[in-house]
């Protein structure tokens, strides 16, 4: 198949602290990731959290280089692109604006369609990248540093929010507990690593909202319980193991309850926390048919946005207006 028979979509995500650019080829209705480059901003590590002003400045400094690298790795030039997609929300306002304005400019300059993409739709798309024909209806659980959202997805493009965290996001709780234990940032992988050396049964934590009605989550009380256990001298490895196990139980049990209530058998899990090994195992041992993103598409990246753009192109969706604003707060499926 020649380069002319394919459509190439470039995707950009600058919603938080990663400058992500990816390129997807669309060929006979199948989307394939050709490149996925991410500039991870190390500058925030010293603060133990993301500094919004610094994030946008770094995106601005790196975006050009990342686009060039993504094109180079995909072995194409801008003249081959059929569409450009970029995250327009939710995320950090200044950070979002960098990728969004860059994408609009690129699309306008090349006279090709531009697709404004919801960040969470990108995450969900990443989990389906190896299974593009995944059946509807299904559930979609998005667990990241900013979100813990459970959606019912009755059909293509329709997202019904059925549960969400009442306070901290799952990834945020991982990050905060890691900080408490002096394990560094981002906290998820650090906790997971420490947990390997711990015994989860030594520090008993209550599963948040267990026995409650509905499908919501809560992690702030668990975080406080971790703080008290730490102050009482709990072994940090045991604490990490128990914390991780409790978060996993909460996510899996609530998703199972929702699946049972709604009669769903398939769940798509995405977002940074979907990289968690214990979470993957727990879901794989559950009665649900579960799909995760490939490892390089777990955390924020541009390829997931390009995949969402490819789907929009494939479905013949109208391109977004060049006036589409960046939106820090942008619910999916509302
Ligand atoms: O999706 P993502 O890259 O950014 C947001 O949109 O928030 O998710 C980042 C979050 C961080 O909170 C990080 O600690 C968490 O994902 N994370 C993990 C793991 N890898 C990343 N949490 C638990 N276990 C992991 N292995
Ligand atoms: Zn994300």
GROMACS .gro file of C-alpha atoms and ligand atoms in nm:
model
  361
    1UNK     CA    1   0.000   0.000   0.000
    2UNK     CA    2   0.148   0.336  -0.092
    3UNK     CA    3   0.166   0.649   0.114
    4UNK     CA    4  -0.126   0.795  -0.091
    5UNK     CA    5  -0.368   0.517   0.015
    6UNK     CA    6  -0.331   0.602   0.378
    7UNK     CA    7  -0.451   0.894   0.580
    8UNK     CA    8  -0.220   1.031   0.845
    9UNK     CA    9  -0.348   1.203   1.158
   10UNK     CA   10  -0.128   1.400   1.395
   11UNK     CA   11  -0.245   1.429   1.757
   12UNK     CA   12  -0.125   1.664   2.030
   13UNK     CA   13  -0.186   1.652   2.404
   14UNK     CA   14  -0.054   1.930   2.629
   15UNK     CA   15  -0.323   1.909   2.895
   16UNK     CA   16  -0.087   1.874   3.189
   17UNK     CA   17   0.290   1.825   3.220
   18UNK     CA   18   0.366   1.598   2.923
   19UNK     CA   19   0.418   1.734   2.575
   20UNK     CA   20   0.276   1.447   2.371
   21UNK     CA   21   0.266   1.419   1.992
   22UNK     CA   22   0.161   1.108   1.805
   23UNK     CA   23   0.091   1.004   1.448
   24UNK     CA   24  -0.165   0.748   1.341
   25UNK     CA   25  -0.215   0.596   0.997
   26UNK     CA   26  -0.569   0.519   0.887
   27UNK     CA   27  -0.583   0.250   0.625
   28UNK     CA   28  -0.899   0.063   0.519
   29UNK     CA   29  -1.073   0.184   0.832
   30UNK     CA   30  -0.795   0.059   1.064
   31UNK     CA   31  -0.594   0.300   1.274
   32UNK     CA   32  -0.235   0.220   1.361
   33UNK     CA   33   0.001   0.419   1.581
   34UNK     CA   34   0.316   0.505   1.384
   35UNK     CA   35   0.486   0.727   1.639
   36UNK     CA   36   0.429   0.851   1.989
   37UNK     CA   37   0.677   1.095   2.139
   38UNK     CA   38   0.648   1.241   2.486
   39UNK     CA   39   0.851   1.510   2.651
   40UNK     CA   40   0.808   1.455   3.025
   41UNK     CA   41   0.868   1.772   3.219
   42UNK     CA   42   1.114   1.689   3.494
   43UNK     CA   43   1.099   2.041   3.637
   44UNK     CA   44   0.793   1.962   3.851
   45UNK     CA   45   0.962   1.681   4.045
   46UNK     CA   46   1.126   1.923   4.287
   47UNK     CA   47   0.781   2.061   4.380
   48UNK     CA   48   0.610   1.722   4.421
   49UNK     CA   49   0.328   1.837   4.190
   50UNK     CA   50   0.265   2.018   3.863
   51UNK     CA   51   0.332   2.393   3.850
   52UNK     CA   52   0.089   2.527   3.583
   53UNK     CA   53   0.297   2.830   3.473
   54UNK     CA   54   0.610   2.622   3.429
   55UNK     CA   55   0.414   2.355   3.241
   56UNK     CA   56   0.290   2.594   2.971
   57UNK     CA   57   0.633   2.751   2.931
   58UNK     CA   58   0.793   2.409   2.882
   59UNK     CA   59   0.525   2.301   2.632
   60UNK     CA   60   0.599   2.614   2.432
   61UNK     CA   61   0.970   2.538   2.432
   62UNK     CA   62   0.928   2.173   2.326
   63UNK     CA   63   0.624   2.147   2.102
   64UNK     CA   64   0.804   2.219   1.774
   65UNK     CA   65   1.074   1.964   1.847
   66UNK     CA   66   0.819   1.698   1.947
   67UNK     CA   67   0.614   1.747   1.628
   68UNK     CA   68   0.929   1.718   1.417
   69UNK     CA   69   1.036   1.404   1.601
   70UNK     CA   70   0.691   1.242   1.568
   71UNK     CA   71   0.691   1.308   1.191
   72UNK     CA   72   1.046   1.179   1.158
   73UNK     CA   73   0.965   0.857   1.345
   74UNK     CA   74   0.652   0.804   1.135
   75UNK     CA   75   0.868   0.867   0.826
   76UNK     CA   76   0.633   1.126   0.681
   77UNK     CA   77   0.629   1.502   0.626
   78UNK     CA   78   0.358   1.755   0.711
   79UNK     CA   79   0.246   1.739   0.344
   80UNK     CA   80   0.123   1.383   0.407
   81UNK     CA   81  -0.109   1.477   0.694
   82UNK     CA   82  -0.486   1.446   0.644
   83UNK     CA   83  -0.597   1.590   0.978
   84UNK     CA   84  -0.469   1.734   1.304
   85UNK     CA   85  -0.627   1.667   1.644
   86UNK     CA   86  -0.551   1.829   1.978
   87UNK     CA   87  -0.686   1.816   2.332
   88UNK     CA   88  -0.905   2.117   2.408
   89UNK     CA   89  -0.993   2.010   2.763
   90UNK     CA   90  -1.005   1.934   3.044
   91UNK     CA   91  -0.663   2.030   3.177
   92UNK     CA   92  -0.447   2.323   3.276
   93UNK     CA   93  -0.560   2.629   3.081
   94UNK     CA   94  -0.217   2.765   2.981
   95UNK     CA   95  -0.086   2.418   2.899
   96UNK     CA   96  -0.390   2.326   2.686
   97UNK     CA   97  -0.362   2.650   2.490
   98UNK     CA   98  -0.011   2.570   2.367
   99UNK     CA   99  -0.106   2.241   2.197
  100UNK     CA  100  -0.446   2.362   2.084
  101UNK     CA  101  -0.317   2.680   1.915
  102UNK     CA  102  -0.028   2.491   1.759
  103UNK     CA  103  -0.265   2.229   1.615
  104UNK     CA  104  -0.509   2.488   1.479
  105UNK     CA  105  -0.224   2.678   1.315
  106UNK     CA  106  -0.081   2.364   1.161
  107UNK     CA  107  -0.419   2.250   1.025
  108UNK     CA  108  -0.498   2.594   0.890
  109UNK     CA  109  -0.158   2.625   0.725
  110UNK     CA  110  -0.200   2.286   0.557
  111UNK     CA  111  -0.570   2.345   0.478
  112UNK     CA  112  -0.671   2.015   0.643
  113UNK     CA  113  -0.938   1.940   0.907
  114UNK     CA  114  -0.878   2.010   1.273
  115UNK     CA  115  -1.048   1.802   1.545
  116UNK     CA  116  -1.072   1.937   1.900
  117UNK     CA  117  -1.061   1.629   2.122
  118UNK     CA  118  -1.169   1.557   2.478
  119UNK     CA  119  -0.874   1.435   2.685
  120UNK     CA  120  -1.072   1.147   2.836
  121UNK     CA  121  -1.201   1.036   2.499
  122UNK     CA  122  -0.834   1.007   2.404
  123UNK     CA  123  -0.760   0.789   2.708
  124UNK     CA  124  -1.059   0.565   2.632
  125UNK     CA  125  -0.956   0.543   2.267
  126UNK     CA  126  -0.608   0.427   2.376
  127UNK     CA  127  -0.758   0.126   2.555
  128UNK     CA  128  -0.942   0.026   2.241
  129UNK     CA  129  -0.646   0.076   2.006
  130UNK     CA  130  -0.576  -0.296   1.977
  131UNK     CA  131  -0.951  -0.372   1.955
  132UNK     CA  132  -1.103  -0.106   1.729
  133UNK     CA  133  -1.419  -0.307   1.677
  134UNK     CA  134  -1.493  -0.346   2.045
  135UNK     CA  135  -1.864  -0.395   2.092
  136UNK     CA  136  -2.107  -0.159   2.253
  137UNK     CA  137  -2.243  -0.127   2.511
  138UNK     CA  138  -1.955  -0.137   2.757
  139UNK     CA  139  -1.823   0.041   3.063
  140UNK     CA  140  -1.526   0.278   3.057
  141UNK     CA  141  -1.325   0.345   3.371
  142UNK     CA  142  -1.084   0.638   3.348
  143UNK     CA  143  -0.834   0.649   3.634
  144UNK     CA  144  -0.566   0.914   3.617
  145UNK     CA  145  -0.405   1.192   3.817
  146UNK     CA  146  -0.703   1.416   3.753
  147UNK     CA  147  -0.992   1.174   3.704
  148UNK     CA  148  -1.169   0.875   3.848
  149UNK     CA  149  -1.470   0.848   3.623
  150UNK     CA  150  -1.690   0.552   3.540
  151UNK     CA  151  -1.892   0.582   3.219
  152UNK     CA  152  -2.155   0.365   3.064
  153UNK     CA  153  -2.095   0.370   2.689
  154UNK     CA  154  -2.418   0.244   2.528
  155UNK     CA  155  -2.297   0.327   2.176
  156UNK     CA  156  -2.019   0.492   1.981
  157UNK     CA  157  -1.951   0.844   2.111
  158UNK     CA  158  -2.215   0.835   2.386
  159UNK     CA  159  -2.078   0.859   2.739
  160UNK     CA  160  -2.304   0.848   3.044
  161UNK     CA  161  -2.122   0.936   3.364
  162UNK     CA  162  -2.245   0.686   3.625
  163UNK     CA  163  -1.979   0.729   3.893
  164UNK     CA  164  -1.693   0.958   3.989
  165UNK     CA  165  -1.470   1.040   4.280
  166UNK     CA  166  -1.623   1.263   4.545
  167UNK     CA  167  -1.281   1.405   4.632
  168UNK     CA  168  -0.930   1.301   4.518
  169UNK     CA  169  -0.867   1.118   4.191
  170UNK     CA  170  -0.708   0.772   4.227
  171UNK     CA  171  -0.375   0.885   4.077
  172UNK     CA  172  -0.376   1.196   4.294
  173UNK     CA  173  -0.415   0.974   4.603
  174UNK     CA  174  -0.120   0.761   4.485
  175UNK     CA  175   0.084   1.079   4.438
  176UNK     CA  176  -0.007   1.221   4.780
  177UNK     CA  177   0.063   0.900   4.970
  178UNK     CA  178   0.393   0.862   4.784
  179UNK     CA  179   0.485   1.213   4.891
  180UNK     CA  180   0.393   1.126   5.251
  181UNK     CA  181   0.628   0.827   5.234
  182UNK     CA  182   0.901   1.031   5.064
  183UNK     CA  183   0.884   0.817   4.750
  184UNK     CA  184   0.890   1.096   4.491
  185UNK     CA  185   0.669   1.199   4.199
  186UNK     CA  186   0.478   1.059   4.012
  187UNK     CA  187   0.368   0.848   4.301
  188UNK     CA  188   0.184   0.562   4.129
  189UNK     CA  189   0.484   0.370   3.999
  190UNK     CA  190   0.678   0.446   4.321
  191UNK     CA  191   0.404   0.309   4.547
  192UNK     CA  192   0.367   0.007   4.323
  193UNK     CA  193   0.740  -0.064   4.346
  194UNK     CA  194   0.744  -0.022   4.727
  195UNK     CA  195   0.433  -0.240   4.759
  196UNK     CA  196   0.623  -0.537   4.616
  197UNK     CA  197   0.826  -0.550   4.935
  198UNK     CA  198   0.530  -0.506   5.169
  199UNK     CA  199   0.254  -0.713   5.324
  200UNK     CA  200  -0.090  -0.562   5.258
  201UNK     CA  201  -0.251  -0.746   5.551
  202UNK     CA  202  -0.031  -0.569   5.809
  203UNK     CA  203  -0.201  -0.229   5.773
  204UNK     CA  204  -0.577  -0.277   5.743
  205UNK     CA  205  -0.761  -0.003   5.555
  206UNK     CA  206  -1.134   0.018   5.498
  207UNK     CA  207  -1.245   0.009   5.134
  208UNK     CA  208  -1.399   0.355   5.077
  209UNK     CA  209  -1.777   0.372   5.021
  210UNK     CA  210  -1.809  -0.007   5.044
  211UNK     CA  211  -2.173  -0.096   5.087
  212UNK     CA  212  -2.286   0.248   4.967
  213UNK     CA  213  -2.543   0.288   4.692
  214UNK     CA  214  -2.428   0.402   4.350
  215UNK     CA  215  -2.095   0.381   4.177
  216UNK     CA  216  -1.897   0.671   4.322
  217UNK     CA  217  -1.544   0.662   4.463
  218UNK     CA  218  -1.363   0.844   4.741
  219UNK     CA  219  -0.993   0.842   4.821
  220UNK     CA  220  -0.939   1.133   5.054
  221UNK     CA  221  -1.037   0.940   5.370
  222UNK     CA  222  -0.803   0.659   5.269
  223UNK     CA  223  -0.524   0.912   5.224
  224UNK     CA  224  -0.588   1.043   5.576
  225UNK     CA  225  -0.594   0.687   5.713
  226UNK     CA  226  -0.255   0.636   5.545
  227UNK     CA  227  -0.125   0.950   5.714
  228UNK     CA  228  -0.238   0.825   6.058
  229UNK     CA  229  -0.086   0.482   5.996
  230UNK     CA  230   0.239   0.649   5.893
  231UNK     CA  231   0.239   0.868   6.204
  232UNK     CA  232   0.175   0.558   6.415
  233UNK     CA  233   0.495   0.410   6.273
  234UNK     CA  234   0.360   0.161   6.016
  235UNK     CA  235   0.624   0.002   5.796
  236UNK     CA  236   0.626   0.211   5.474
  237UNK     CA  237   0.638  -0.095   5.246
  238UNK     CA  238   0.340  -0.257   5.422
  239UNK     CA  239   0.159   0.075   5.410
  240UNK     CA  240   0.225   0.111   5.034
  241UNK     CA  241   0.107  -0.247   4.974
  242UNK     CA  242  -0.210  -0.200   5.173
  243UNK     CA  243  -0.288   0.138   5.022
  244UNK     CA  244  -0.245   0.003   4.670
  245UNK     CA  245  -0.456  -0.306   4.744
  246UNK     CA  246  -0.735  -0.091   4.891
  247UNK     CA  247  -0.746   0.146   4.592
  248UNK     CA  248  -0.753  -0.155   4.357
  249UNK     CA  249  -1.035  -0.320   4.555
  250UNK     CA  250  -1.240  -0.003   4.549
  251UNK     CA  251  -1.198   0.043   4.172
  252UNK     CA  252  -1.266  -0.318   4.082
  253UNK     CA  253  -1.557  -0.378   4.321
  254UNK     CA  254  -1.741  -0.062   4.217
  255UNK     CA  255  -1.692  -0.139   3.848
  256UNK     CA  256  -1.818  -0.494   3.903
  257UNK     CA  257  -2.121  -0.362   4.087
  258UNK     CA  258  -2.199  -0.122   3.801
  259UNK     CA  259  -2.152  -0.399   3.543
  260UNK     CA  260  -2.389  -0.625   3.731
  261UNK     CA  261  -2.651  -0.353   3.778
  262UNK     CA  262  -2.644  -0.244   3.414
  263UNK     CA  263  -2.589  -0.587   3.265
  264UNK     CA  264  -2.253  -0.499   3.110
  265UNK     CA  265  -1.983  -0.759   3.050
  266UNK     CA  266  -1.704  -0.553   2.899
  267UNK     CA  267  -1.495  -0.278   3.059
  268UNK     CA  268  -1.233  -0.054   2.907
  269UNK     CA  269  -0.984   0.076   3.165
  270UNK     CA  270  -0.763   0.376   3.086
  271UNK     CA  271  -0.561   0.667   3.228
  272UNK     CA  272  -0.225   0.667   3.407
  273UNK     CA  273  -0.340   0.438   3.689
  274UNK     CA  274  -0.432   0.173   3.429
  275UNK     CA  275  -0.056   0.106   3.420
  276UNK     CA  276  -0.085  -0.037   3.772
  277UNK     CA  277   0.003  -0.405   3.772
  278UNK     CA  278  -0.215  -0.497   4.071
  279UNK     CA  279  -0.514  -0.326   3.911
  280UNK     CA  280  -0.460  -0.511   3.584
  281UNK     CA  281  -0.434  -0.844   3.764
  282UNK     CA  282  -0.746  -0.782   3.972
  283UNK     CA  283  -0.951  -0.693   3.665
  284UNK     CA  284  -0.812  -0.986   3.469
  285UNK     CA  285  -0.916  -1.219   3.753
  286UNK     CA  286  -1.268  -1.071   3.756
  287UNK     CA  287  -1.558  -1.207   3.552
  288UNK     CA  288  -1.545  -0.901   3.324
  289UNK     CA  289  -1.391  -0.893   2.979
  290UNK     CA  290  -1.136  -0.615   3.027
  291UNK     CA  291  -0.927  -0.402   2.791
  292UNK     CA  292  -0.625  -0.192   2.884
  293UNK     CA  293  -0.416   0.044   2.675
  294UNK     CA  294  -0.083  -0.084   2.544
  295UNK     CA  295   0.186   0.016   2.795
  296UNK     CA  296   0.315   0.319   2.607
  297UNK     CA  297  -0.037   0.463   2.586
  298UNK     CA  298  -0.126   0.445   2.957
  299UNK     CA  299  -0.024   0.791   3.066
  300UNK     CA  300  -0.087   1.114   2.877
  301UNK     CA  301   0.026   1.101   2.515
  302UNK     CA  302  -0.043   1.244   2.171
  303UNK     CA  303  -0.111   0.912   1.996
  304UNK     CA  304  -0.437   0.864   2.189
  305UNK     CA  305  -0.554   1.204   2.061
  306UNK     CA  306  -0.449   1.110   1.707
  307UNK     CA  307  -0.650   0.786   1.748
  308UNK     CA  308  -0.957   0.986   1.851
  309UNK     CA  309  -0.897   1.215   1.552
  310UNK     CA  310  -0.870   0.912   1.322
  311UNK     CA  311  -1.204   0.785   1.450
  312UNK     CA  312  -1.363   1.124   1.388
  313UNK     CA  313  -1.223   1.125   1.035
  314UNK     CA  314  -1.338   0.768   0.975
  315UNK     CA  315  -1.690   0.846   1.096
  316UNK     CA  316  -1.702   1.151   0.870
  317UNK     CA  317  -1.748   1.393   1.160
  318UNK     CA  318  -1.744   1.762   1.081
  319UNK     CA  319  -1.413   1.923   1.171
  320UNK     CA  320  -1.404   2.156   1.472
  321UNK     CA  321  -1.413   2.530   1.433
  322UNK     CA  322  -1.082   2.710   1.460
  323UNK     CA  323  -1.255   2.917   1.728
  324UNK     CA  324  -1.291   2.614   1.961
  325UNK     CA  325  -1.167   2.736   2.299
  326UNK     CA  326  -0.948   2.557   2.551
  327UNK     CA  327  -1.157   2.453   2.852
  328UNK     CA  328  -1.002   2.373   3.187
  329UNK     CA  329  -1.331   2.219   3.297
  330UNK     CA  330  -1.497   2.005   3.032
  331UNK     CA  331  -1.723   1.716   3.132
  332UNK     CA  332  -1.737   1.425   2.890
  333UNK     CA  333  -2.079   1.317   2.776
  334UNK     CA  334  -2.272   1.602   2.933
  335LIG     O1  335  -0.326   0.991   3.268
  335LIG     P1  336  -0.212   1.054   3.336
  335LIG     O2  337  -0.076   1.046   3.272
  335LIG     O3  338  -0.235   1.206   3.359
  335LIG     C1  339  -0.358   1.262   3.391
  335LIG     O4  340  -0.438   1.288   3.297
  335LIG     O5  341  -0.379   1.279   3.512
  335LIG     O6  342  -0.206   0.992   3.483
  335LIG     C2  343  -0.104   1.024   3.573
  335LIG     C3  344  -0.133   0.953   3.705
  335LIG     C4  345  -0.040   0.996   3.818
  335LIG     O7  346  -0.118   1.029   3.930
  335LIG     C5  347   0.043   0.870   3.843
  335LIG     O8  348   0.085   0.858   3.977
  335LIG     C6  349  -0.052   0.760   3.804
  335LIG     O9  350  -0.119   0.811   3.690
  335LIG     N1  351   0.019   0.636   3.770
  335LIG     C7  352   0.004   0.522   3.839
  335LIG     C8  353   0.094   0.427   3.781
  335LIG     N2  354   0.157   0.489   3.676
  335LIG     C9  355   0.108   0.617   3.671
  335LIG     N3  356  -0.071   0.491   3.944
  335LIG    C10  357  -0.062   0.366   3.995
  335LIG     N4  358   0.021   0.272   3.947
  335LIG    C11  359   0.100   0.297   3.839
  335LIG     N5  360   0.182   0.203   3.793
  336LIG    ZN1  361  -0.470   1.194   3.129
   0.00000   0.00000   0.00000
